Amino acid sequence: MPLIKVVNDKCKGCELCINACPQKIIRLSDKINTQGFRYAQVVDKPRCIGCKLCALSCPDLAIEVFAEGCRYEFYPY
Amino acid sequence: MPLIKVVNDKCKGCELCINACPQKIIRLSDKINTQGFRYAQVVDKPRCIGCKLCALSCPDLAIEVFAEGCRYEFYPY
Amino acid sequence: MKTTDVLFAGFGGHGMLMAGKLLAMAMIKQGRQVSWLPAYGAEMRGGTANVTVCISDGDVMSPYIERPNSLVVMNTPSLHKFGPKVKTGGLVLVNSTLVRESFERDDCHVLYLPAGDIAMGLGNVKATNLVLLGAFIGLSKIVTKEDMIEVIQESFTSKSKFIPLNVSAFAAGYEEGTKLRLENDVELELEDEERDSTYAYSNG
Amino acid sequence: MKTTDVLFAGFGGHGMLMAGKLLAMAMIKQGRQVSWLPAYGAEMRGGTANVTVCISDGDVMSPYIERPNSLVVMNTPSLHKFGPKVKTGGLVLVNSTLVRESFERDDCHVLYLPAGDIAMGLGNVKATNLVLLGAFIGLSKIVTKEDMIEVIQESFTSKSKFIPLNVSAFAAGYEEGTKLRLENDVELELEDEERDSTYAYSNG
Amino acid sequence: MAKILMKGNEAIGEAAIKAGCLHFFGYPITPQNELPEYLSKRLPQVGGKYIQTESEVATSNMIFGAAGVGVRVMTSSSSPGISLMSEGLSYLAGAELPAVIVNMMRAGPGLAGILPAQSDYAHATRGTAHGDFELIVLAPSSVQEAVDLTILSFELAEKYRNPVMLLGDGMIGQMMEPVEFPDVEVGPPMKAADWALTGCKGREPRLVSSLFLDPVELNEKNHERFARYKVIKDNEARHELYNCDEPYDVLITAFGVMSRVCKSAIQELKGQGINVGMFRPITVKPFPSEQCSAAIFKSKRVLDVEMNMGQMLVDIQLAANGKREVDFMGKCGGLTPSIEDVIESVHSTLAKIKGGVA
Amino acid sequence: MAKILMKGNEAIGEAAIKAGCLHFFGYPITPQNELPEYLSKRLPQVGGKYIQTESEVATSNMIFGAAGVGVRVMTSSSSPGISLMSEGLSYLAGAELPAVIVNMMRAGPGLAGILPAQSDYAHATRGTAHGDFELIVLAPSSVQEAVDLTILSFELAEKYRNPVMLLGDGMIGQMMEPVEFPDVEVGPPMKAADWALTGCKGREPRLVSSLFLDPVELNEKNHERFARYKVIKDNEARHELYNCDEPYDVLITAFGVMSRVCKSAIQELKGQGINVGMFRPITVKPFPSEQCSAAIFKSKRVLDVEMNMGQMLVDIQLAANGKREVDFMGKCGGLTPSIEDVIESVHSTLAKIKGGVA
Amino acid sequence: MRKIFSHTEGMITDPMHYCPGCTHGIIHRLVGETLIELGIRERAVGISPVGCSVFTYKYFRCDMFQASHGRAPAVATGAKRCRPELVVFCYQGDGDLAAIGTSEIIHAANRGEKITCIFVNNAIYGMTGGQMAPTTIPGQRTSTTPGGRNVAEDGFPLKMSEILSQLQTPGYIARVSMHSPAEIIKAKQIVRKAFEYQVSNTCFSFVEFLSTCPTNWGMSPVDSLNWMKTNMLPYYPLGEHKIPEKHEGGSR
Amino acid sequence: MRKIFSHTEGMITDPMHYCPGCTHGIIHRLVGETLIELGIRERAVGISPVGCSVFTYKYFRCDMFQASHGRAPAVATGAKRCRPELVVFCYQGDGDLAAIGTSEIIHAANRGEKITCIFVNNAIYGMTGGQMAPTTIPGQRTSTTPGGRNVAEDGFPLKMSEILSQLQTPGYIARVSMHSPAEIIKAKQIVRKAFEYQVSNTCFSFVEFLSTCPTNWGMSPVDSLNWMKTNMLPYYPLGEHKIPEKHEGGSR
Ligand SMILES: Cc1ncc(C[n+]2csc(CCOP(=O)(O)OP(=O)(O)O)c2C)c(N)n1
Ligand SMILES: Cc1ncc(C[n+]2csc(CCOP(=O)(O)OP(=O)(O)O)c2C)c(N)n1
Ligand code: SF4
Ligand code: SF4
Ligand code: SF4
Ligand code: SF4
Ligand code: SF4
Ligand code: SF4
Ligand SMILES: [Mg+2]
Ligand SMILES: [Mg+2]
């Protein structure tokens, strides 16, 4: 099961990942981080397909993506 | 009969008029003008057709062209 | 000649510059001289943004003040930076909604007001600046409530939909400030100074 | 310390700068100090082009000379401009091919040479500068004919086809100069001057 | 007109309009952006034109073109942008064109920072660019004075056919103070000039140029211009004396907003029983040397205070003429010497007087 | 190596190669064209590169890039072109980069003329651009000295990490004199520097920058740099004294080729029984003030002679420190004061001494 | 679990100063990744401009210059000509490159400098507070075009990729956009190609990025992407505008 | 007898300073005649550049500026924006316009300044003694390219007409040549058109002239015409490169 990890303190709550996610499973948290921003979090983890589009869209390099086993890479990343 | 007049003291002897004249009737004089240049002169006056190509080619505005009577103008000048 | 300086400090977007501007405008209406000198961080967002308002009955001398009489402070970094600089006997007014610590100075009046909570209560946390301004004026009585409200109304004419919120935030702050004044026995006015004004231009 | 200055003057293209350069090179060969300072008209063609060659047994002081000891002059405008500036007792050598007038100064040696005609006689009017240089050296004997010819040969190595013309122009000029010297009883040498050379750098 | 609270940058913009300047050419740079932004809104309202340029190099040449056709014109920039105008300023002076250039100084050298500084004094007053010329340079210390001097700048520029720089120390652009403007909508245009290029109808063609290939002519031109600078110095040098009526041991010299910090320090020193005078040049070029000397000679020692490494110091030392020692206190890079710093420096200058230190 | 007769411009080009400079970036301008033209032929022969730039603004930034990667680099221009480099020079100084800039001065201001002048002294030595910084400026008076100082320029630039300007008065570029070069084909490259950008293999990444947004840091940087300028002044100030051993009433001050005209005048005056001394700064920045003062104090009065409207005068007046009067004689716009002019001026200075004129 | 996407070694991990949602950050990442993927980080020298990306030097883990406004291509020329073994790249905004730096970029491209330029076109002067840039879209409101860019007075937006493609000197010129993940993926390939052309010493390379400025456009980051797509794309067509292989020597 | 061709009233009659056979002089005449034919001499303001044509101001019988090197279009912008009733034209060389002045001409054109630029491309820096210009032909020897322009180091010649034609802002851009009387006649029509576009307040106009520099090319004037025809024409195609009528508003 793929998984994304948001480095909370780097997130600026810009919502570009939310906009990018085809599964629409990211939302902003109600809490704020040390920078004073509401940060992104996945609300429906099992639905993540590990497509990385969120990470690719994040201007603040705040998202890491994990996966298990062998995967077919859709695009050269 | 058309006629050209070279303002001797403005001529720099560059020969561009000579190059331009379809009748090949211009030559440099053996004398030099006040600027120290051999200047252009027409050697075979009757053959001048008043085409103005010499005057149009002269970088030093040294040539005037005269003609008599009504003329057909070949180009808008 | 009477004179005082107030430093409004916070981050960009906190509206402290606007609070200072409203105070300055009210002072001009009273025929006083003022200067309003802002200082920002670098050309980016989110840095510190503060403003020093100098008020005087005569010409304002230095608009640049490292040790102000009063400090109105929005958040912790600004308090840390400017709190220690306030002159002895001066006032430090703290937005306790964002500043969750107490500030140790016994040679000043250090007063706390949950201005953010009050603004939130009025419907918009962005009005915190007006709450703080109101409280400062309630404390200092440097201008009447009515005059200040007039200034607020005038200066928001182009964005008139914000007037009610700002006026009520100011009024709420003013009440709290008046209370604080009585509770803490604060006596703030323009300082009296002996000043000589040999101010002469030659050749015009 | 012995010193003299020669001004070669003409128009651009007349080769006076080259004449001066050959003289300067010959002087260096003799272990003398020289400076060669040209002056042109504006950035266009055909303006004046002259060069001052200063020759000294010690360091050359001013390379910029308004009143030279000698003037070698190609044409009338240059004669008009620089003729009156030559120092009393000095030499004015005129290319009478281009200068069709006489120049009135009785405190100088004013000598005329149809250098252009001589050059034309040798096949190329462009060698007039070398004729004048030869004449100047024949007059001044500041360097031997042989040494000068060596310099000419060395400096035209890359354009060696011009060497014979230039050498013969120089030689013709030299003969004429020698004649003029005898005829006019000219005695030109490096001037003798009492000079003190307190020339010290601090810190290197 | 009632006093209104206005930012220095905007007030200068409005002052230009009140001086009849309807054309502004400029390129963005902090900390002067409010000026062009203000004019981009205001100028069209009064029939004028705001033109955003592609660079400061272009700007300086656009104002050359504008001034050359005989209109009042202004630009504004800050330190690095002003450096880029160097060649253009030399051309303006060489062609004797009136134009007003605002420099809201920020810290240097290089990109350095955007905080207020006074470190372009040397560039403005000496060695602005190649060749023998000077700018007229006015240094306001308050927003009202910035307004007044802006209007004066246009007058001086035109009267003496020389570019004028308004030299603000960053703070003055950002600061708000109450100001009054002359009671006109738009000031008068440039007087019809017998050198302006307006089309040669009914007269001989004219030339605006800094080129004089004949050295004799150019030498004369330069001497003429410097004779004019002498006239400007005699007639237009402006300064302020502060607290100089009572005797003082120490004279502070300062310009721009820095002088007001010094005034506050002088007030506090008064409380300590110490009387200190202050001399402030308003025209930093021409520098009011004689007036400065006079004030210096009444003191025992001078303290020059600047927001730089000591750029006005040269002028103060020349005015002191070896007769008084000049101490210097400066901060730069965006720091401003505070009232407390100035007081401390005055004390150390006083100690030197007592100790007889040279 | 035997002495060869060479134009100043070309000699400086060759000297750069002898100093290990293999990269030249430049834009054409009279009267320095022989320098790039020479190097466009010579550099490829020794494995170097000549790059013709699109403008002087670009040039100053190219040498910024070149110096930043740790190579010896030079450019050359003349007055208007140097003005265009103002911002770039400020960046070089701010980022503390070594680079050598040649200015073969021509008459100004504006386009003015192409004849020799000394009217960029102020721009070179004071107020080169925005911000607090100085160039090191060397002013040769002969072609040989131009060669020697070119080589020295590279050494000083590197030793003190500051741009160095070689300030020639037009004449020196056009003049031919016999010169000698060090007996090497190509001089040594820049020493490996711990700040140069050479790729971060095996080390932490480096930064070359003039940006310091923290004012405290920038203030410190500037103070540090000025402390270094003090060291340069103490250790590298160079001057020449001429004819100063015997007593003199008048001291002439002059720099560059102008000083040699003065020497000839001094010789002639000697013939008239008048002994005149001369002080010539070789480093015009840092100016050898103390040495100049010492020479001045031995005189009764000073005569400053320049090919401008009196730009070095400030430094001479500061050195005279109110203790001696300083007269000035200058021509500009392409004119050079002649031996006769200098003699005449000395006489009028002498008359003032006699007449007791201040 | 295997990390299939993480922070690139080409950049430091500290937060960047950009406003929330400003796509400058994405562009940084693409460049940083490329430095690593091509193994050139240790011989790379980057050049920060004057503009919002002035601090670029803090983020890339390679040697960096901070250059004067608009002159990065000149600085790059100086660096590359003197040390051809370096991989030199500029990172510039549109005010920097298309206004004050017009001349420097054109001539660097025309000389065929073997450098790579990353050009961030956000249709505005970001850092100085949102003034009109040469690239501002007709009608776009900025702090100096209160009524919107008026083409009759200010002209049309400048298309730098098209202008540079016009040069006869071989080069690689492409325009990409940050408005969607798909475009970001395409952009990455193009950035790689651009650097590869430098590494193989083939030619000058240039990538124009359409980028957002939520702060000065006065929109949310997501709205900014949409605005960019709707308003900028019609003016600034994406794609490879010039590739060196297509160059035909001396003819036009 | 009737004079059918004589000196134009648009110019003074004194000799000009140009070298013998330098076609700068012909270009002057075309402009001078146009000032008269369109009746605009008395409201014309011309701008001399820095280059061999620095003295242009001596020759035209109208008000003139002498501008700094490369910045004539900026000076023209300043003049025209402040006095739109004037007819403003620049006269610039290729070093002036295509090197140091690249930025100014592009932005003046892009803003759509209603000015006319006469651009004299002689493939060299004439006035300073024949250094390489951005327009120098590959292989052409100059005083700074002793081995001929090397496209690998110096790039290809810059084609200003093509670059300016690329701009979306409407404009009139044409290239003409002075190599034969026929071309001179065509050129005259184009110069007239260029000024007419200004007079009718239509657009920016620009005429590039291929011109000779016998002195620095080291050839006779007649040989120079031939060299120009053989070597420059292939690089610099003649004709109207852009006409305002063809402009299609907002689309590319
Ligand atoms: C010579 C000079 N002129 C002007 C400036 C001010 N300035 C700083 S950043 C900037 C432009 C920024 O715009 P852009 O290049 O588009 O970058 P962005 O911030 O939009 O990324 C300007 C004009 C400067 N620093 N130096
Ligand atoms: C700022 C500046 N840089 C350089 C020069 C020197 N300069 C004078 S004319 C010229 C170029 C002339 O070439 P071009 O524009 O092609 O005109 P041409 O002489 O060929 O007609 C240059 C570089 C200058 N005067 N000012
Ligand atoms: S990896 Fe894809 S599916 Fe998973 S959160 Fe990110 S965008 Fe959504
Ligand atoms: S894109 Fe990045 S910064 Fe923006 S909300 Fe998502 S994780 Fe946070
Ligand atoms: S008018 Fe024609 S035919 Fe007559 S001389 Fe001139 S070119 Fe020859
Ligand atoms: S073209 Fe003119 S200048 Fe040339 S030779 Fe003929 S008349 Fe004389
Ligand atoms: S101002 Fe604009 S370009 Fe700059 S960081 Fe913020 S959003 Fe990005
Ligand atoms: S140098 Fe060349 S361009 Fe200049 S006038 Fe002479 S021939 Fe014409
Ligand atoms: Mg931008
Ligand atoms: Mg040319």
CSV table of C-alpha atoms and ligand atoms in Angstrom, one decimal, chain A residues 6 10-18 28 40 54 57-60 62-63, ligand 4:
chain,number,residue,atom,x,y,z
A,6,VAL,CA,4.0,15.3,4.7
A,10,LYS,CA,7.8,22.5,5.7
A,11,CYS,CA,4.2,22.7,4.5
A,12,LYS,CA,2.7,26.1,3.9
A,13,GLY,CA,-0.8,24.9,3.4
A,14,CYS,CA,-1.0,26.1,-0.2
A,15,GLU,CA,-3.3,23.2,-1.3
A,16,LEU,CA,-1.5,22.5,-4.5
A,17,CYS,CA,-1.2,18.9,-3.5
A,18,ILE,CA,-4.9,18.8,-2.7
A,28,LEU,CA,-5.5,20.8,5.3
A,40,ALA,CA,-1.7,19.0,4.5
A,54,CYS,CA,1.0,15.5,-4.8
A,57,SER,CA,3.1,19.6,-7.2
A,58,CYS,CA,4.4,20.6,-3.8
A,59,PRO,CA,6.5,23.8,-4.1
A,60,ASP,CA,8.0,23.3,-0.7
A,62,ALA,CA,7.2,18.8,1.9
A,63,ILE,CA,6.0,15.4,0.6
I,4,SF4,S1,1.6,21.3,-1.7
I,4,SF4,FE1,3.2,21.1,-0.1
I,4,SF4,S2,3.2,23.0,0.9
I,4,SF4,FE2,1.3,22.9,-0.3
I,4,SF4,S3,-0.2,22.2,1.1
I,4,SF4,FE3,0.6,20.4,0.0
I,4,SF4,S4,2.3,19.7,1.3
I,4,SF4,FE4,1.7,21.7,2.0
